[in-house]
Coordinates of C-alpha atoms in Angstrom, one line a residue:
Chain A
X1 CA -41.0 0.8 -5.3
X2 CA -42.5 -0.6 -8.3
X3 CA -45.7 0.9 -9.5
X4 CA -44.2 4.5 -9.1
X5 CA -41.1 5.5 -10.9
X6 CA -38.8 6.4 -8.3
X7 CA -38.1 10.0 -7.7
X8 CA -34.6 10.1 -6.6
X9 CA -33.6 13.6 -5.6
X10 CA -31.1 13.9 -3.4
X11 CA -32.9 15.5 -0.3
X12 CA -35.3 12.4 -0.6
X13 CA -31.7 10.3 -0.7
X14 CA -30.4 12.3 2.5
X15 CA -33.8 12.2 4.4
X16 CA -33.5 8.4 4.3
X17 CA -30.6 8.3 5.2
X18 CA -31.3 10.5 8.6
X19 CA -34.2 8.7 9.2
X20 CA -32.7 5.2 9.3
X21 CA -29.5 6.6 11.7
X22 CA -28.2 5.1 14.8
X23 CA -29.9 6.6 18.1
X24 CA -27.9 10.1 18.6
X25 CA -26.1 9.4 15.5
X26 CA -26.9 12.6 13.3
X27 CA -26.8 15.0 16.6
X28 CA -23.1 14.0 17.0
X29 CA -21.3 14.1 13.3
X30 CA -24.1 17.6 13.1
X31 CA -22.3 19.0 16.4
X32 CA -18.9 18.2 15.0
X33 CA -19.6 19.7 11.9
X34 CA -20.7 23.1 12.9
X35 CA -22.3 25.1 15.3
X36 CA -26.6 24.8 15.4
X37 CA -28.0 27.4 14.6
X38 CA -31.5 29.1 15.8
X39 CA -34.7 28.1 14.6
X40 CA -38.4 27.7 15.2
X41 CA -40.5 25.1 15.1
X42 CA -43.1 25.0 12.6
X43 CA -44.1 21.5 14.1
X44 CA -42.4 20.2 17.4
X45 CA -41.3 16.9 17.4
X46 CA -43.9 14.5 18.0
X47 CA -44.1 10.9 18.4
X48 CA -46.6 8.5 16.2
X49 CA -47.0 5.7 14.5
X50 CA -47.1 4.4 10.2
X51 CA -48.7 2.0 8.8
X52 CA -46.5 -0.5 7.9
X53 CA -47.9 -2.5 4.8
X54 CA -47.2 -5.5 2.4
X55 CA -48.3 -7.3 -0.7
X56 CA -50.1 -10.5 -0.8
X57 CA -47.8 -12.9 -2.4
X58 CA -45.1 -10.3 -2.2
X59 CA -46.0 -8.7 -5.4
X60 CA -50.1 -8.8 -5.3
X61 CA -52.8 -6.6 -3.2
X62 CA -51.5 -4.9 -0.4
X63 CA -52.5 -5.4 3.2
X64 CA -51.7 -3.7 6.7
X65 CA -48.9 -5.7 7.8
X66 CA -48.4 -3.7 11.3
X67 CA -47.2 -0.3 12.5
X68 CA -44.1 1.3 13.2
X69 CA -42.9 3.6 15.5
X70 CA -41.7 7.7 13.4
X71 CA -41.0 10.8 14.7
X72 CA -41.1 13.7 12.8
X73 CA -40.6 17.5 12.9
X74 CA -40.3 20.9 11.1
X75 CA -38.0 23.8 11.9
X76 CA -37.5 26.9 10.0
X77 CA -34.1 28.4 10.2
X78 CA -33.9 32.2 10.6
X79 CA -33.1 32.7 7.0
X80 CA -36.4 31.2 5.9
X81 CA -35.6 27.8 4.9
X82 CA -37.9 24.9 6.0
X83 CA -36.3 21.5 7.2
X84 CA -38.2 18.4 7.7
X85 CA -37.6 15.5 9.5
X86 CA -39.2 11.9 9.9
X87 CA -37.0 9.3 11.8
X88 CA -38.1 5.9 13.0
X89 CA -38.5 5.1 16.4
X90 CA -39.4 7.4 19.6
X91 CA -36.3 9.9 19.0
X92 CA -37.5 13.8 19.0
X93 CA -33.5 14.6 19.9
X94 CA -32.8 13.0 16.5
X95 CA -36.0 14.2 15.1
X96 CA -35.1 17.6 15.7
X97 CA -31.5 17.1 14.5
X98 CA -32.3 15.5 11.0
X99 CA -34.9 18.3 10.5
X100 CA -31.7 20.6 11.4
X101 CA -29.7 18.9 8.7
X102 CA -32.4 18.7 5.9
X103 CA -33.1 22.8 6.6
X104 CA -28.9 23.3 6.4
X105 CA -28.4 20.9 3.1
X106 CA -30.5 23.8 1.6
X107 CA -28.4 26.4 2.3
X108 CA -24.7 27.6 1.9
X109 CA -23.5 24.8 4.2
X110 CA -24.5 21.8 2.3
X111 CA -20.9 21.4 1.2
X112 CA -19.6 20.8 5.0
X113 CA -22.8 18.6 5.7
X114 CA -22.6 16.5 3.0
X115 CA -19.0 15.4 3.4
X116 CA -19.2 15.5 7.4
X117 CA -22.2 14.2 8.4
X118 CA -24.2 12.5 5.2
X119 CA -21.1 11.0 4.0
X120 CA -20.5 9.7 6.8
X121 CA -23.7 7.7 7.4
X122 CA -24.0 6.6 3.9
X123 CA -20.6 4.8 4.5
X124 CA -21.4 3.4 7.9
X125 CA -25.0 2.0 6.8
X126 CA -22.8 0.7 4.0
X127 CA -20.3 -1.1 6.2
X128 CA -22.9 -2.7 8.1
X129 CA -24.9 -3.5 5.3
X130 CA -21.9 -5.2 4.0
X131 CA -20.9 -6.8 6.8
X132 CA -23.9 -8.6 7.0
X133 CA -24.1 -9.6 3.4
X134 CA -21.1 -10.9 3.9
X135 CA -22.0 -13.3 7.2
X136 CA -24.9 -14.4 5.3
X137 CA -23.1 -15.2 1.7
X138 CA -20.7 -17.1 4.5
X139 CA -24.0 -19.6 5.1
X140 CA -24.6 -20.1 1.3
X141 CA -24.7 -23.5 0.7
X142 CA -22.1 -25.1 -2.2
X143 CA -23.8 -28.4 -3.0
X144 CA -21.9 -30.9 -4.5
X145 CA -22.8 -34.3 -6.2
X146 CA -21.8 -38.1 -4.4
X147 CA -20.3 -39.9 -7.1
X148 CA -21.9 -42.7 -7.3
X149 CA -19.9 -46.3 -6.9
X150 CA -20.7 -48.5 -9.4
X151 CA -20.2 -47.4 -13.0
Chain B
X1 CA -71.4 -9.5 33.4
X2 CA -69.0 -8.8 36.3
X3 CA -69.8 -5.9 38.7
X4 CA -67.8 -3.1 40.3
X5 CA -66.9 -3.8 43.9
X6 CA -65.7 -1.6 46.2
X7 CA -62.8 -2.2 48.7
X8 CA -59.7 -4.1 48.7
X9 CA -57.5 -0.8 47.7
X10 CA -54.5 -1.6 50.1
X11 CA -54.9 -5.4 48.9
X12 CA -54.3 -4.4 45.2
X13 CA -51.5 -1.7 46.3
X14 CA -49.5 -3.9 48.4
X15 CA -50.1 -7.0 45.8
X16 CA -48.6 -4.6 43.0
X17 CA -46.3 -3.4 45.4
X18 CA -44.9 -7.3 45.5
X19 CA -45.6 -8.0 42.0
X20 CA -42.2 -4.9 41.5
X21 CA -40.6 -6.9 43.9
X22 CA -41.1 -10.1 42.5
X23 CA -40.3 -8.9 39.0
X24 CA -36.6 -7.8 40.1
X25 CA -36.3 -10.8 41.2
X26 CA -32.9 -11.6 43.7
X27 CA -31.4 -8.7 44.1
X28 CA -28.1 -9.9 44.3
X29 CA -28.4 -11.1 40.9
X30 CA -27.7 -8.1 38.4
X31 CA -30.8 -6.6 37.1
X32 CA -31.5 -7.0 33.6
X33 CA -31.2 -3.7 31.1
X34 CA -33.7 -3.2 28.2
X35 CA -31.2 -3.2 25.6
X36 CA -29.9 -6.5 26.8
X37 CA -33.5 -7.8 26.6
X38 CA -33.4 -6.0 23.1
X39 CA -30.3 -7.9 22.4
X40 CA -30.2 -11.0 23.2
X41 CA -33.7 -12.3 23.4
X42 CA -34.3 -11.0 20.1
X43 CA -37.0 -13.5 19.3
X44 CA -39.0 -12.8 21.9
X45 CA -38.5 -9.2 21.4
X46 CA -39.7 -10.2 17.3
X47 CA -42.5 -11.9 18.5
X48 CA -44.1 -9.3 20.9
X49 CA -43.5 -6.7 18.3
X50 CA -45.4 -9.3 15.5
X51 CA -48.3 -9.9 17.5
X52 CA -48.4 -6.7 19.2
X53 CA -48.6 -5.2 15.9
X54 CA -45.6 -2.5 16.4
X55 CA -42.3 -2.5 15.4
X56 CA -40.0 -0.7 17.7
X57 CA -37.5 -3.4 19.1
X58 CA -36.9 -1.1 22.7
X59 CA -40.3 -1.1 23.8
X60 CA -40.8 -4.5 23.3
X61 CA -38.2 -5.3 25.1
X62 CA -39.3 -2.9 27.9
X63 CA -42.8 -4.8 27.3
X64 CA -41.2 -8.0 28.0
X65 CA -39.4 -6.6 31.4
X66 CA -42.2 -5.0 32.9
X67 CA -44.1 -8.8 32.0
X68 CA -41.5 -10.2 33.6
X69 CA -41.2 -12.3 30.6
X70 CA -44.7 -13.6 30.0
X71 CA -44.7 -12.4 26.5
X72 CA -48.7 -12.4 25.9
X73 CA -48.6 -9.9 28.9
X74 CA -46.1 -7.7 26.7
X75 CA -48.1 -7.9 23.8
X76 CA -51.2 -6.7 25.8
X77 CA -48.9 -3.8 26.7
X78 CA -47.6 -2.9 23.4
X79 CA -51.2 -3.2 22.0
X80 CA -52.5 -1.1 24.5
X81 CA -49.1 1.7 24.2
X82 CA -50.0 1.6 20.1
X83 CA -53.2 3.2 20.8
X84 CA -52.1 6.1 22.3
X85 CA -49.9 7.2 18.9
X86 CA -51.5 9.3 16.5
X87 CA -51.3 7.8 12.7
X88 CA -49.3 9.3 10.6
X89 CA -50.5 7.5 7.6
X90 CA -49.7 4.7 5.7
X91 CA -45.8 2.9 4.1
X92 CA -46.0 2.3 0.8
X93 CA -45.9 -1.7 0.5
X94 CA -42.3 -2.7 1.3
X95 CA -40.6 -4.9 -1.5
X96 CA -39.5 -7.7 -0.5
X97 CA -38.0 -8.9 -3.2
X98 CA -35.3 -6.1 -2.2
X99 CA -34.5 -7.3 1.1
X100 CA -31.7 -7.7 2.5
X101 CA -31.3 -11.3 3.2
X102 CA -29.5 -12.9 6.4
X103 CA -31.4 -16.1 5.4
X104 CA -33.1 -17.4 2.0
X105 CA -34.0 -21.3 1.4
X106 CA -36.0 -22.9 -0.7
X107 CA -37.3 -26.9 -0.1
X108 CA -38.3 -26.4 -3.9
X109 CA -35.1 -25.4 -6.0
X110 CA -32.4 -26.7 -5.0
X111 CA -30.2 -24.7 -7.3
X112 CA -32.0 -21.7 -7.0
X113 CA -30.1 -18.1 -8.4
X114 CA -28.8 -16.5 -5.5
X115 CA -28.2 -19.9 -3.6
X116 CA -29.2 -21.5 -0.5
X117 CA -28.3 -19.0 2.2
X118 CA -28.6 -20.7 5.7
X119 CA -28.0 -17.7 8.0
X120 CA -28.5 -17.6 11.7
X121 CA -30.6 -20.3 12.3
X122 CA -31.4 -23.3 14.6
X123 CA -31.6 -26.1 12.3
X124 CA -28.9 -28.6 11.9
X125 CA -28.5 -27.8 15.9
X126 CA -28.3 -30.5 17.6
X127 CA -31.0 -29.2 20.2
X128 CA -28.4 -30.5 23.4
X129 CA -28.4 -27.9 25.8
X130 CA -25.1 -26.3 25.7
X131 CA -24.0 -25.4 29.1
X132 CA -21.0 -23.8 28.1
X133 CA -23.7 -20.9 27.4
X134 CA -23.7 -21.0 31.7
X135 CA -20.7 -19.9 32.0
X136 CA -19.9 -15.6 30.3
X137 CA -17.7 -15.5 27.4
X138 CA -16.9 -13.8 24.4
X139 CA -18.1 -15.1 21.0
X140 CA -16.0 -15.3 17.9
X141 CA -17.2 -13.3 15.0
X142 CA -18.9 -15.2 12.5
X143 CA -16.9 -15.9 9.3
X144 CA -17.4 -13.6 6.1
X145 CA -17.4 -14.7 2.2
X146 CA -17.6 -11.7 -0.3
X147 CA -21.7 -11.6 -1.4
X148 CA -22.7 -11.6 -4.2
X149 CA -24.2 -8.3 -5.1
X150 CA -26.7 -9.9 -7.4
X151 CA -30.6 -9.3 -7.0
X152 CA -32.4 -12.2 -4.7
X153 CA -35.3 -12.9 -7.2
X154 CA -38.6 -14.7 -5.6
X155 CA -38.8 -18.3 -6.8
X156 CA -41.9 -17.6 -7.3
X157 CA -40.5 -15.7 -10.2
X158 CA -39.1 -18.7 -12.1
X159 CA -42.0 -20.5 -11.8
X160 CA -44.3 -17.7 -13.0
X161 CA -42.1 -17.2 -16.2
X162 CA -43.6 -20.4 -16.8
X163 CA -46.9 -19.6 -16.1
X164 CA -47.1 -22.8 -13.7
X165 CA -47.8 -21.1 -10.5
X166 CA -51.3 -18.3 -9.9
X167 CA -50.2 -15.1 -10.5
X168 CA -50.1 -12.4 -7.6
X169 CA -50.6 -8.9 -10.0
X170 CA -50.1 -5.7 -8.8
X171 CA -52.9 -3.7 -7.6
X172 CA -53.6 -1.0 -5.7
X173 CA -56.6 -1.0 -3.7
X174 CA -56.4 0.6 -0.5
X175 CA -56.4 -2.3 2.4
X176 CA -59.1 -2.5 5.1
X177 CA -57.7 -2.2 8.4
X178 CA -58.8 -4.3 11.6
X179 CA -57.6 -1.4 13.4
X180 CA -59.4 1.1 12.4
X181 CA -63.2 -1.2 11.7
X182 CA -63.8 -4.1 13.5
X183 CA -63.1 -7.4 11.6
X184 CA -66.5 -8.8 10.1
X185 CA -67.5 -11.5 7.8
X186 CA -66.8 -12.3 4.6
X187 CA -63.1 -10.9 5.4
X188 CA -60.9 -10.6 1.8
X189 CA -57.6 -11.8 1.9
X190 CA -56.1 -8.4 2.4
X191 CA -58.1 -8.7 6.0
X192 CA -56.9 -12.1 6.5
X193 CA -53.4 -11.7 6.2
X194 CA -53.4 -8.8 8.8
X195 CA -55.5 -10.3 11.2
X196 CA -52.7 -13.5 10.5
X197 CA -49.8 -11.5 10.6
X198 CA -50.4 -10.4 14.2
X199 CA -52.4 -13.4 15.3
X200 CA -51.3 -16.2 18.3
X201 CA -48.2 -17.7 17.0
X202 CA -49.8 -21.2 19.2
X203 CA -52.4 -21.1 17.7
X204 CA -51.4 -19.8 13.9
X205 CA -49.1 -23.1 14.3
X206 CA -51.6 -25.2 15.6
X207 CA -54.0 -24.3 12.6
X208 CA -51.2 -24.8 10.0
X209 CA -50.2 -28.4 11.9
X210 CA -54.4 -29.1 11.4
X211 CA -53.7 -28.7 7.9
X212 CA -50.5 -31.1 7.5
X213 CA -52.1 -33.6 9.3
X214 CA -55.3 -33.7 6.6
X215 CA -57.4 -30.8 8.1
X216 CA -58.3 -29.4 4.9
X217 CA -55.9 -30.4 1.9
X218 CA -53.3 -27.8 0.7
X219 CA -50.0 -30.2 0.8
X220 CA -47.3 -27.3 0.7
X221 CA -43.8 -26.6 -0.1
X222 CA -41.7 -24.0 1.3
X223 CA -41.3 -22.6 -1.9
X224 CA -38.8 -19.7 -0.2
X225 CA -38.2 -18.3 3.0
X226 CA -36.2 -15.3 3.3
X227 CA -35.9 -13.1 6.6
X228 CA -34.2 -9.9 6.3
X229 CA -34.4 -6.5 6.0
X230 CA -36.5 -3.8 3.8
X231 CA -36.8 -0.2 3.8
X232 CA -39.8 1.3 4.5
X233 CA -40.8 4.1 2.4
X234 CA -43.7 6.6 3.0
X235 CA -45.4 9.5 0.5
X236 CA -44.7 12.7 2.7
X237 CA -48.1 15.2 1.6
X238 CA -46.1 18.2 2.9
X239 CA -42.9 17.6 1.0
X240 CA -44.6 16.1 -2.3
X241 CA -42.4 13.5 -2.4
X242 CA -41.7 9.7 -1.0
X243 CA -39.1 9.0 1.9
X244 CA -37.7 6.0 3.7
X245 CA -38.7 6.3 7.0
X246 CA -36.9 3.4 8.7
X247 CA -36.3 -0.3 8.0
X248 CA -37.5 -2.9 9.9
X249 CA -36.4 -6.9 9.3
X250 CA -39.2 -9.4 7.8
X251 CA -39.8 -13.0 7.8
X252 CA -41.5 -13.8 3.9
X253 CA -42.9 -17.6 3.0
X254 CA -44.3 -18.3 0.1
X255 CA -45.5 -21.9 -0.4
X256 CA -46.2 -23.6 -3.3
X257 CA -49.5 -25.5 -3.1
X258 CA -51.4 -28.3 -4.9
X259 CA -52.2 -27.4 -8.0
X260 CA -55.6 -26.5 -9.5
X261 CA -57.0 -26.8 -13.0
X262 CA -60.1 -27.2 -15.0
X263 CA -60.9 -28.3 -18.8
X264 CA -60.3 -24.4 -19.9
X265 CA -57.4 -23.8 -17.8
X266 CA -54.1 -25.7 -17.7
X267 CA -53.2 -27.3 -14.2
X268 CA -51.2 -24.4 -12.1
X269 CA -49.4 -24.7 -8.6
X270 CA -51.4 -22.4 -6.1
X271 CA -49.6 -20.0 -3.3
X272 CA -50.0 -19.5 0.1
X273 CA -48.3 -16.4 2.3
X274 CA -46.5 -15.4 4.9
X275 CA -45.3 -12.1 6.4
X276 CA -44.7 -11.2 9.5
X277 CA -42.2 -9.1 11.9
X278 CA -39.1 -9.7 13.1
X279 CA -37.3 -13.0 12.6
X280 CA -40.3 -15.2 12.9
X281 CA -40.4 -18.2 11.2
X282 CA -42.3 -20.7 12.7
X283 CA -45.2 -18.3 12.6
X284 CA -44.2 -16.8 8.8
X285 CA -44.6 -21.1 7.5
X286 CA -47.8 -21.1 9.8
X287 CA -49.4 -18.1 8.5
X288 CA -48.3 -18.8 4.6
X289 CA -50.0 -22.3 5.6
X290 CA -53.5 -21.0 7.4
X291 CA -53.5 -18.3 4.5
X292 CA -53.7 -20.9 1.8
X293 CA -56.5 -23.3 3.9
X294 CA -58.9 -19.8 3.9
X295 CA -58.5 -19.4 0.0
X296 CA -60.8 -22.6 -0.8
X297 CA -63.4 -20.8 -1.8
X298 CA -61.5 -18.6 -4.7
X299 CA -59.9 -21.1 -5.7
X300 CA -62.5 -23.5 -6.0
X301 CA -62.1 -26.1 -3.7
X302 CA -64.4 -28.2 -1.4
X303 CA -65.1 -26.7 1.9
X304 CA -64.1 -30.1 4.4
X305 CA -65.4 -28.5 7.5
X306 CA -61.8 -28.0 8.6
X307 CA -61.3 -25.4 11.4
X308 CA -58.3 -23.5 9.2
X309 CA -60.9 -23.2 6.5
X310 CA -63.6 -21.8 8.7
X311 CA -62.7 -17.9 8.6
X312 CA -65.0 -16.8 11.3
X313 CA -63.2 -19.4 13.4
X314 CA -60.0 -18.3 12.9
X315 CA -60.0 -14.8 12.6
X316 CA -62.3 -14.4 15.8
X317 CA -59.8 -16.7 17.9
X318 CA -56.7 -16.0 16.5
X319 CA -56.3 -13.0 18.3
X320 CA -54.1 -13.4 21.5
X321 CA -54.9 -10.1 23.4
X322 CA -58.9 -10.5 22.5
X323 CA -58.7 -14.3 23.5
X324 CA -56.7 -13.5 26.9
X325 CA -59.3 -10.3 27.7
X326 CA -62.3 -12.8 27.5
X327 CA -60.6 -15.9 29.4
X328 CA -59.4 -13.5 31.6
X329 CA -61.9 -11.6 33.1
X330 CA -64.1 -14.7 34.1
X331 CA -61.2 -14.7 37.3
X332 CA -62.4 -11.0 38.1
X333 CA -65.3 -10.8 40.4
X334 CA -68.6 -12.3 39.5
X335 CA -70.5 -12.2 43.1
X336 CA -73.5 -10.7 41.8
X337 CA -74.1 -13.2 38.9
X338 CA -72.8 -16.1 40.7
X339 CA -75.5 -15.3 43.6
X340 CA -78.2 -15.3 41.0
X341 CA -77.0 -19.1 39.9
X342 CA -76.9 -20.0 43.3
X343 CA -80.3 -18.7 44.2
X344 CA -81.6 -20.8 41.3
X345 CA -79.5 -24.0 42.0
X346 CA -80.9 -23.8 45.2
X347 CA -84.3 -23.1 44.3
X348 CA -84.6 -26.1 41.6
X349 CA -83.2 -28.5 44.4
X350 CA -85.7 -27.4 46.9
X351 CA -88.6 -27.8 44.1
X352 CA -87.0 -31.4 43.4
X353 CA -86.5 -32.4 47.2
X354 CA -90.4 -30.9 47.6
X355 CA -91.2 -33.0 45.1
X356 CA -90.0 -35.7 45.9
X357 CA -91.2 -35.9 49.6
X358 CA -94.9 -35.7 48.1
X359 CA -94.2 -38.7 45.6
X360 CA -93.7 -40.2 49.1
X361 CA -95.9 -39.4 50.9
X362 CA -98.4 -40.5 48.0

């Protein structure tokens, strides 16, 4: 982001985090954690596409740069609260189970989510990140001068 | 014009029937899995999801299976899938001055902040086929150094401090899409670069190579390369709020270009651009290329007559899938209009043999 000041609430911080997941990922640390509860959907998960865009010159005009798969969702728990979910790629299991997640951070359980299954991806996107970074700072080139012979 | 014809239903059945066959090839041999397509032919995967206009590694590669590997054919089929998806709406633009880098050079600064970062690439290969790849076997991992958690700033950013390179400002006009209108003439650069982003890496590198070789004059410098990955983030109306939806990896050139100037303005380096899916870049230094060579006319320069200048030229042919449709269906069947020919061809030589019998007979 650069022309808008970013918002950073946490439920934006956790919904990107489910969104960028492994494939059945969040469905597996959510079914450790606890038990799903019932829902409905307020919109079942459905399959599209984004419009992915760029900036000329990186920083200029933007431009349509291609599209991306998403699935997204919305699920209200039986107390009321609404969860939403967007998730790249074609993945309504995961849709559905980020949605689950996002509804559940908003209620008495957030405590129980947050250290067993957002925790948990924030420090395995972390590792991998990392581990990366670190292949890549491997391939940094340290130039050094040739002396040359005569003085 | 081609017209329908009827018959030849068991002919197309049992051809596709053989096609299936053909595409699994020996059966003794192991079939291939979509994820190992995903995995290991990664560039093929990033091309057909570049030019094909979607990113979503695991259909590309299930694109490039069902092509049995022709990759134009896989683009055709992830062009045609993309239609069926209802739009969501729009990323914000990504910022790739965030990525996360597995590669970032620059042929302009040698000592650029950040460094020289090589990552996995092909050059300095020694381009010998290596037949130990024959044979299975497990690969080390790659060695680790501890990065440097320090920003990757564009060098275009140095050079801008110094006000010697064209600025690229901010702005925020909503981008026309191809998709959604057809392309038509005078396309801005916003246009350009999408119709460029997806178009024919052959022939994105062909035009770029036209342009090196003298076919209009932008001599250019890789000013950076960087391929990596960005988040993509996306203003969500029901929520109120932006979220990342994903993150996909990007292959960014900028070039630095001869410079312009006039007696009011100082002399200033100009920019050409380059984004494009995946790990792509041949196509990202061919596009960054092209893209300069269709800026002559805002930046002042001559028009040469050079093909990469011409817009109409190269945005109506850089398009693999429209070029392939067109060249394509001249194989389907033409009886009717190839009768009509004939009937002619026939009819003008039995004018010209009539004719000629009377100069004879004269």
């Amino acid at each position: 982001m650069q022309d808008q000041a970013p918002d950073n609430t946490p439920r934006q911080a956790w919904m990107g985090l489910l969104a960028r997941a492994a494939e059945g990922r969040v469905s597996a640390l959510l079914d450790a954690a606890l038990p799903r509860p019932s829902f409905d959907w307020l919109r079942p998960p459905e399959t599209g596409s984004v419009m992915v865009r760029g900036r000329a010159g990186g920083t200029g005009a933007p431009f349509n740069l291609g599209e991306m798969t998403v699935t997204r969702c919305a699920l209200r728990l039986a107390c009321g609260t609404v969860g939403h979910a967007y998730v790249q790629g074609r993945r309504k299991s995961d849709a559905e189970a980020a949605a689950l997640v996002d509804a559940l951070m908003q209620t008495g359980a957030a405590t129980r989510l947050r250290s067993e299954v957002l925790d948990v991806l924030r420090s395995e996107a972390q590792a991998r990140r990392a581990t990366r970074a670190d292949k890549a700072a491997a391939t940094k080139v340290d130039f050094f001068t040739m002396v040359r012979g005569e003085d | 014009m081609y017209v329908a014809v009827k018959g030849g239903e068991r002919a197309i059945e049992n051809a596709h029937a053989w096609l299936a066959e053909e595409r699994r090839g020996d059966p003794n041999v192991p079939e291939l899995g979509v994820a190992q397509i995903r995995e290991q032919m990664t560039l093929a995967v990033n091309r057909v999801m570049a030019e094909g206009s979607l990113f979503d590694p695991d259909l590309a590669a299930l694109a490039i299976k069902q092509a049995r590997g022709d990759l134009i054919e896989a683009i055709f089929l992830i062009r045609a899938y993309r239609t069926t998806l209802p739009r969501f709406g729009a990323s914000r633009p990504v910022e790739t001055a965030a990525m996360d880098c597995d590669r970032r050079i620059s042929a302009t600064f040698k000592d650029l902040p950040g460094g020289q970062i090589l990552g996995p690439t092909f050059d300095y290969t020694h381009r010998l086929l290596d037949f130990k790849l024959a044979a299975e076997g497990d690969v080390q991992p790659a060695p680790e150094r501890a990065a440097d958690p320090a920003p990757l700033p564009h060098v275009t950013e140095f050079l801008n401090r110094e006000d010697l390179i064209e600025a690229a400002p901010p702005c925020d006009t909503p981008p026309p899409d191809l998709t959604r209108d057809p392309l038509e003439m005078p396309a801005d650069r916003a246009l350009r670069l999408q119709a460029l982003s997806r178009a024919d890496e052959g022939f994105s590198l062909g035009l770029a190579y036209s342009t090196q070789r003298g076919y209009a004059r932008n001599h250019a410098f890789v000013g950076e390369l960087r391929i990596g990955t960005v988040a993509v983030e996306m203003d969500i109306p029901e929520l109120g709020f932006a979220i990342e939806i994903g993150e996909i990896s990007l292959t960014e050139c900028e070039t630095v270009n001869q410079f312009t100037g006039s007696k009011s303005e100082p002399a200033k380096f100009t920019r050409g651009y380059g984004l494009v899916f995946g790990q792509s870049e041949r196509k990202a230094i061919s596009m960054a290329l092209v893209d300069r060579a269709l800026r002559w006319q805002e930046l002042g320069e001559d028009y040469e007559g050079a093909p990469a200048q011409d817009a109409e030229f190269v945005l109506y042919h850089a398009d693999n899938i429209q070029a392939t449709g067109f060249l394509e269906h001249i194989k389907l069947p033409h009886y009717v209009d190839f009768q009509s020919e004939l009937e002619l061809v026939r009819k003008l030589r039995r004018e010209a043999g009539a004719d000629r019998t009377n100069e004879a007979a004269e």
